[in-house]
Short mmCIF file of C-alpha atoms in Angstrom, two decimals:
data_model
loop_
_atom_site.label_atom_id
_atom_site.label_comp_id
_atom_site.label_asym_id
_atom_site.label_seq_id
_atom_site.Cartn_x
_atom_site.Cartn_y
_atom_site.Cartn_z
CA MET A 21 0.00 0.00 0.00
CA HIS A 22 7.54 3.97 -2.99
CA ALA A 23 16.24 7.17 -5.86
CA PRO A 24 18.39 9.87 -6.34
CA SER A 25 18.33 11.90 -9.51
CA PRO A 26 21.62 11.36 -11.36
CA HIS A 27 23.09 13.91 -13.70
CA GLY A 28 23.28 13.17 -17.39
CA PRO A 29 21.14 10.86 -19.56
CA ALA A 30 20.03 8.72 -16.66
CA ALA A 31 18.49 11.74 -15.01
CA SER A 32 16.05 12.30 -17.84
CA ALA A 33 14.99 8.69 -17.81
CA ALA A 34 14.60 8.65 -14.06
CA SER A 35 12.59 11.83 -13.88
CA ALA A 36 10.23 10.56 -16.56
CA ALA A 37 9.71 7.20 -14.95
CA PRO A 38 7.02 6.67 -12.33
CA GLY A 39 7.52 4.59 -9.20
CA ARG A 40 8.16 4.63 -5.54
CA CYS A 41 11.70 5.94 -5.93
CA ARG A 42 11.19 8.75 -8.37
CA ALA A 43 13.59 11.45 -9.45
CA GLY A 44 11.47 14.53 -9.98
CA ARG A 45 12.08 18.17 -9.30
CA ARG A 46 15.25 17.57 -7.27
CA ALA A 47 18.79 17.18 -8.61
CA ALA A 48 20.83 14.81 -6.51
CA HIS A 49 24.52 15.47 -5.91
CA ALA A 50 25.64 12.01 -7.02
CA ALA A 51 24.69 9.18 -9.33
CA LEU A 52 23.97 5.56 -8.65
CA ALA A 53 26.43 2.88 -9.61
CA PRO A 54 25.53 1.54 -13.09
CA ARG A 55 23.99 -1.69 -11.81
CA ALA A 56 21.76 0.18 -9.39
CA VAL A 57 20.75 2.65 -12.12
CA LEU A 58 19.67 -0.20 -14.38
CA ALA A 59 17.73 -1.91 -11.61
CA LEU A 60 16.03 1.26 -10.44
CA LEU A 61 15.07 2.49 -13.89
CA THR A 62 13.67 -0.90 -14.84
CA VAL A 63 11.50 -1.03 -11.73
CA LEU A 64 10.45 2.59 -12.12
CA ALA A 65 9.51 2.12 -15.74
CA ALA A 66 7.31 -0.77 -14.66
CA ALA A 67 5.57 1.56 -12.20
CA ALA A 68 6.35 -0.08 -8.91
CA PRO A 69 3.81 1.40 -6.48
CA ALA A 70 4.48 5.01 -5.61
CA HIS A 71 2.78 8.26 -5.08
CA ALA A 72 4.38 11.66 -5.27
CA GLN A 73 7.18 13.59 -6.89
CA ARG A 74 9.41 12.67 -3.99
CA LEU A 75 12.97 11.44 -4.00
CA LEU A 76 12.18 8.38 -1.89
CA ASP A 77 8.50 7.58 -1.53
CA TRP A 78 8.04 4.01 -0.39
CA PRO A 79 5.69 4.00 2.62
CA LEU A 80 5.81 1.17 5.14
CA ARG A 81 2.94 -1.33 5.02
CA ALA A 82 1.17 -2.74 8.07
CA ASN A 83 -0.72 -5.40 6.11
CA ALA A 84 -1.31 -6.55 2.53
CA GLY A 85 -4.59 -4.69 2.16
CA PRO A 86 -5.25 -1.70 -0.12
CA ASP A 87 -3.44 1.57 0.54
CA ALA A 88 -6.52 3.36 1.87
CA PHE A 89 -7.18 0.54 4.38
CA GLN A 90 -3.79 0.45 6.14
CA PRO A 91 -4.87 0.03 9.77
CA GLY A 92 -4.20 1.32 13.26
CA ALA A 93 -1.19 3.43 14.15
CA ALA A 94 0.33 2.83 10.70
CA ALA A 95 -2.63 4.73 9.21
CA VAL A 96 -0.60 7.89 9.90
CA PHE A 97 1.48 6.97 6.83
CA TRP A 98 -1.54 6.29 4.58
CA ASN A 99 -5.06 7.38 5.59
CA PRO A 100 -5.49 9.38 8.82
CA ALA A 101 -9.20 8.52 8.95
CA LEU A 102 -8.22 4.91 9.83
CA LEU A 103 -6.58 6.00 13.09
CA PRO A 104 -9.67 5.06 15.16
CA ALA A 105 -9.20 1.44 13.99
CA HIS A 106 -6.35 0.94 16.47
CA PRO A 107 -7.62 -1.54 19.08
CA GLY A 108 -6.51 -0.02 22.40
CA ARG A 109 -6.41 3.26 24.25
CA ALA A 110 -2.92 3.67 22.79
CA ASP A 111 -0.96 1.63 20.27
CA ALA A 112 2.51 1.61 18.75
CA ASP A 113 3.83 -0.08 15.61
CA LEU A 114 7.49 -0.69 14.81
CA LEU A 115 7.80 -1.17 11.05
CA ASP A 116 10.67 -2.31 8.87
CA MET A 117 11.01 -2.73 5.11
CA SER A 118 13.70 -4.50 3.09
CA GLY A 119 13.83 -4.19 -0.68
CA PRO A 120 15.60 -6.41 -3.21
CA ASP A 121 19.40 -6.40 -3.23
CA GLU A 122 19.41 -5.10 -6.81
CA ILE A 123 17.75 -1.88 -5.63
CA GLY A 124 19.18 -1.68 -2.12
CA ILE A 125 16.30 0.31 -0.64
CA ASP A 126 15.47 -0.14 3.04
CA GLY A 127 13.26 1.63 5.52
CA PHE A 128 12.06 1.63 9.09
CA GLY A 129 9.54 3.60 11.07
CA LEU A 130 7.67 4.03 14.32
CA ALA A 131 3.99 4.93 14.42
CA THR A 132 1.89 5.67 17.51
CA ALA A 133 -1.82 6.32 17.98
CA ALA A 134 -3.81 7.31 21.06
CA ARG A 135 -7.48 7.92 21.88
CA VAL A 136 -7.74 11.32 23.55
CA ILE A 137 -11.48 11.05 24.17
CA ASP A 138 -14.17 8.87 22.66
CA GLY A 139 -14.35 9.86 19.00
CA LEU A 140 -11.03 11.73 18.88
CA ASP A 141 -7.71 10.04 18.05
CA VAL A 142 -4.22 11.41 17.38
CA GLY A 143 -1.14 9.85 15.84
CA LEU A 144 2.58 10.54 15.44
CA ALA A 145 5.02 8.74 13.16
CA TYR A 146 8.61 8.79 11.94
CA GLN A 147 9.95 7.05 8.84
CA ARG A 148 13.42 6.82 7.30
CA THR A 149 13.95 5.40 3.82
CA SER A 150 17.42 5.01 2.32
CA ILE A 151 19.47 3.55 -0.49
CA GLY A 152 22.97 2.60 0.64
CA ASP A 153 26.21 1.30 -0.83
CA MET A 154 26.24 3.90 -3.59
CA THR A 155 29.24 5.40 -5.37
CA ARG A 156 29.66 8.47 -7.56
CA THR A 157 29.75 7.89 -11.31
CA ASP A 158 29.43 11.46 -12.61
CA GLY A 159 33.09 11.86 -13.53
CA PRO A 160 35.98 9.93 -15.14
CA PRO A 161 36.95 6.68 -13.40
CA LEU A 162 39.55 7.01 -10.66
CA PRO A 163 42.35 4.53 -9.88
CA LEU A 164 40.94 4.01 -6.37
CA PRO A 165 37.36 3.06 -5.55
CA GLU A 166 35.10 5.93 -4.66
CA PRO A 167 33.79 5.87 -1.07
CA GLU A 168 30.27 4.60 -0.67
CA PHE A 169 27.50 6.84 0.63
CA GLU A 170 23.80 6.74 1.43
CA VAL A 171 20.87 8.64 -0.01
CA ALA A 172 18.14 8.96 2.61
CA GLU A 173 14.92 10.74 3.44
CA ASP A 174 13.29 11.33 6.84
CA VAL A 175 9.57 11.92 7.24
CA LEU A 176 7.82 13.15 10.40
CA SER A 177 4.02 12.89 10.43
CA ALA A 178 1.25 14.01 12.77
CA ALA A 179 -2.41 13.10 12.34
CA VAL A 180 -5.79 13.57 13.97
CA ALA A 181 -9.05 11.70 13.35
CA ARG A 182 -12.55 12.63 14.48
CA ARG A 183 -15.87 10.81 14.39
CA ILE A 184 -18.15 12.84 12.13
CA VAL A 185 -21.28 10.76 12.66
CA PRO A 186 -21.66 7.16 13.88
CA GLY A 187 -20.04 4.95 11.27
CA LEU A 188 -18.10 7.75 9.55
CA ASP A 189 -14.67 9.08 10.56
CA GLY A 190 -12.60 11.88 9.08
CA GLY A 191 -8.90 12.57 9.49
CA ALA A 192 -6.10 14.93 8.53
CA SER A 193 -2.33 14.67 8.68
CA LEU A 194 0.72 16.85 8.11
CA ARG A 195 4.13 15.55 7.02
CA TRP A 196 7.57 17.15 7.06
CA ILE A 197 9.99 15.58 4.58
CA ARG A 198 13.74 16.11 4.86
CA PRO A 199 16.25 14.58 2.40
CA ASN A 200 19.86 14.19 3.48
CA GLU A 201 22.72 16.11 1.86
CA GLN A 202 23.49 13.37 -0.64
CA ALA A 203 19.86 13.29 -1.76
CA GLY A 204 19.79 16.99 -2.53
CA GLY A 205 16.71 19.18 -2.53
CA ASP A 206 15.04 21.11 0.26
CA SER A 207 12.76 20.10 3.06
CA GLU A 208 9.08 20.25 2.22
CA TRP A 209 5.61 19.84 3.68
CA GLU A 210 2.62 17.89 2.50
CA GLY A 211 -0.80 17.16 3.95
CA ALA A 212 -3.43 14.46 3.71
CA LEU A 213 -7.18 14.19 4.26
CA GLY A 214 -9.15 11.00 4.72
CA LEU A 215 -12.63 9.55 5.17
CA ALA A 216 -13.57 6.07 6.38
CA GLY A 217 -17.09 4.69 6.71
CA ARG A 218 -18.66 1.37 7.66
CA HIS A 219 -22.20 0.02 7.59
CA THR A 220 -24.04 -3.28 8.04
CA ILE A 221 -27.04 -4.09 5.85
CA GLY A 222 -28.71 -7.33 6.86
CA PRO A 223 -26.15 -10.14 6.57
CA VAL A 224 -23.60 -7.96 4.74
CA ARG A 225 -20.99 -5.80 6.40
CA ALA A 226 -19.28 -3.17 4.22
CA ARG A 227 -16.79 -0.37 4.60
CA ALA A 228 -15.13 2.22 2.35
CA ALA A 229 -12.23 4.66 2.63
CA LEU A 230 -10.79 7.58 0.70
CA ALA A 231 -7.44 9.33 1.19
CA LEU A 232 -6.21 12.47 -0.57
CA THR A 233 -2.61 13.64 -0.31
CA ILE A 234 -2.08 17.34 -0.88
CA ALA A 235 1.36 18.18 -2.26
CA ASP A 236 2.89 19.65 -5.42
CA PHE A 237 1.25 16.69 -7.12
CA ALA A 238 -1.96 15.64 -5.40
CA ARG A 239 -2.86 11.95 -5.45
CA TRP A 240 -5.65 9.81 -4.05
CA ALA A 241 -6.39 6.28 -2.87
CA ALA A 242 -9.75 4.62 -2.32
CA ALA A 243 -10.96 1.19 -1.22
CA VAL A 244 -14.18 -0.74 -0.63
CA GLU A 245 -14.65 -4.01 1.25
CA ALA A 246 -17.62 -6.32 1.82
CA GLY A 247 -18.25 -9.62 3.54
CA PRO A 248 -20.70 -11.59 5.69
CA ARG A 249 -21.55 -10.16 9.07
CA PRO A 250 -19.37 -11.69 11.83
CA GLY A 251 -20.88 -14.88 13.21
CA LEU A 252 -22.45 -16.08 9.98
CA LEU A 253 -19.34 -18.08 8.99
CA PRO A 254 -16.77 -20.02 11.04
CA VAL A 255 -14.21 -17.39 10.00
CA ASP A 256 -14.35 -13.66 9.37
CA ALA A 257 -14.00 -13.33 5.59
CA SER A 258 -14.24 -10.43 3.14
CA VAL A 259 -13.07 -9.23 -0.26
CA ALA A 260 -11.75 -5.75 -1.03
CA LEU A 261 -10.76 -3.64 -3.98
CA GLY A 262 -8.37 -0.73 -3.73
CA LEU A 263 -7.57 1.96 -6.28
CA ALA A 264 -4.58 4.27 -5.98
CA GLU A 265 -3.34 7.03 -8.26
CA ARG A 266 0.29 6.53 -9.20
CA ARG A 267 0.71 9.49 -11.50
CA LEU A 268 -1.63 11.63 -13.58
CA ASP A 269 -4.28 9.54 -15.33
CA THR A 270 -2.89 6.18 -14.17
CA VAL A 271 -4.43 4.10 -11.41
CA ALA A 272 -3.21 0.94 -9.68
CA TRP A 273 -5.71 -1.81 -8.85
CA GLN A 274 -5.47 -3.77 -5.58
CA PRO A 275 -7.96 -6.69 -5.32
CA VAL A 276 -7.49 -8.83 -2.18
CA ALA A 277 -9.26 -11.43 -0.07
CA ARG A 278 -9.07 -11.38 3.73
CA VAL A 279 -9.70 -14.17 6.23
CA VAL A 280 -9.42 -13.91 10.03
CA PHE A 281 -9.27 -17.06 12.16
CA ARG A 282 -10.45 -16.82 15.78
CA HIS A 283 -9.69 -13.10 15.93
CA ALA A 284 -5.99 -14.02 16.12
CA LEU A 285 -4.66 -14.92 12.67
CA GLU A 286 -5.31 -12.69 9.66
CA VAL A 287 -4.33 -13.68 6.12
CA ILE A 288 -4.64 -11.25 3.21
CA ALA A 289 -3.80 -12.41 -0.32
CA GLY A 290 -4.28 -10.68 -3.62
CA ALA A 291 -2.57 -8.89 -6.46
CA ALA A 292 -1.36 -5.43 -7.41
CA GLY A 293 -2.06 -4.25 -10.93
CA GLU A 294 0.42 -1.49 -11.60
CA PRO A 295 0.28 0.74 -14.71
CA GLY A 296 3.36 0.73 -16.91
CA ALA A 297 4.63 1.73 -20.33
CA ASN A 298 3.75 -1.72 -21.71
CA GLY A 299 0.39 -2.06 -20.02
CA ARG A 300 -0.72 -3.16 -16.60
CA THR A 301 1.55 -5.57 -14.70
CA TRP A 302 0.05 -7.89 -12.09
CA GLU A 303 2.14 -9.10 -9.18
CA PRO A 304 1.09 -11.09 -6.09
CA VAL A 305 0.95 -9.70 -2.56
CA LEU A 306 0.58 -11.75 0.62
CA GLY A 307 0.36 -10.72 4.25
CA VAL A 308 0.00 -12.58 7.54
CA THR A 309 -0.78 -10.94 10.89
CA LEU A 310 -0.78 -12.74 14.25
CA ARG A 311 -2.32 -11.17 17.36
CA LEU A 312 -1.24 -12.48 20.77
CA GLU A 313 -2.98 -10.59 23.57
CA ARG A 314 -1.32 -7.14 23.55
CA TRP A 315 1.14 -7.99 20.76
CA THR A 316 0.79 -7.96 16.99
CA VAL A 317 3.31 -9.48 14.58
CA GLY A 318 2.93 -9.00 10.83
CA LEU A 319 4.71 -9.90 7.61
CA VAL A 320 3.96 -8.66 4.09
CA ARG A 321 5.64 -9.66 0.84
CA GLU A 322 4.94 -7.74 -2.33
CA GLU A 323 6.52 -8.78 -5.62
CA LEU A 324 8.16 -6.22 -7.89
CA PRO A 325 7.89 -6.27 -11.68
CA ASN A 326 10.45 -7.78 -14.06
CA GLY A 327 11.70 -10.47 -11.73
CA PHE A 328 13.47 -8.19 -9.24
CA GLY A 329 12.15 -10.21 -6.33
CA GLY A 330 10.06 -8.98 -3.46
CA ALA A 331 9.98 -6.26 -0.86
CA MET A 332 9.42 -7.50 2.69
CA HIS A 333 7.56 -5.49 5.33
CA TYR A 334 7.72 -6.44 9.01
CA ARG A 335 5.48 -5.17 11.80
CA LEU A 336 5.68 -5.45 15.57
CA GLY A 337 2.85 -3.76 17.43
CA ILE A 338 1.79 -3.37 21.04
CA THR A 339 -1.51 -2.25 22.56
CA PHE A 340 -1.64 -0.31 25.83
#
């Protein structure tokens, strides 16, 4: 529910390519090693999930569901209206992401959510995303290896969610984004607004969510889910469809199925249909979440296009 901008020909290709690690309006101070350039540009051209004209934009996932349905404290990263979905008076999620070796992107974050009063929730989060083991290639080769460096981006987020009417929540968040010196560019701000509603009609339980990010390039994500009312089946089951804007006039599709066993084990499986230059590419996504009293442990694997392997997301949560 995502690369520095080299000088020279690669820069034009990178800035034109969509994807989580997109070179846009910033000019980085160094270039990727050739192998990393090839890997990044291939993934970007295939439109690996991403959102904005940001240097590194690969948010951390809490489960394998659609972007607009990312739950609990981790909703600070995605849809602030989902903050009230955290189960306790206060919750915290420690998140970690590891990308394929060919790309070398990694990330970690901490998200917290708390219920101030009934119907009012707040959240705070920090995320760092980086690409390490890079060397400069913008000049003639030197007899000695160039020192390696890291391109990184830090994001601080604050969010608030409020019950509008029973069954409908609204939320807003503000993010401060700071690239490191090697990444180039200036710090910037962006905001997000969200809505999340739920309703039961007879034997059917349904919910929907919408998130809008307000930045230099606005983008949106939406999702709907439906399933039998709890108690009608031995397990809690539902199907969902998410839509997320990747760049102007292109939308990713996220159909998934969700099953919860005994309120303890959640399995979400589906696919991500990402827009690309050669049409839509479908890749599998699978997530497992285990709840043990106050603790939550989660694992998500999402495949990247063109055989680059998968990105792994890990979650450790605690409820207070």
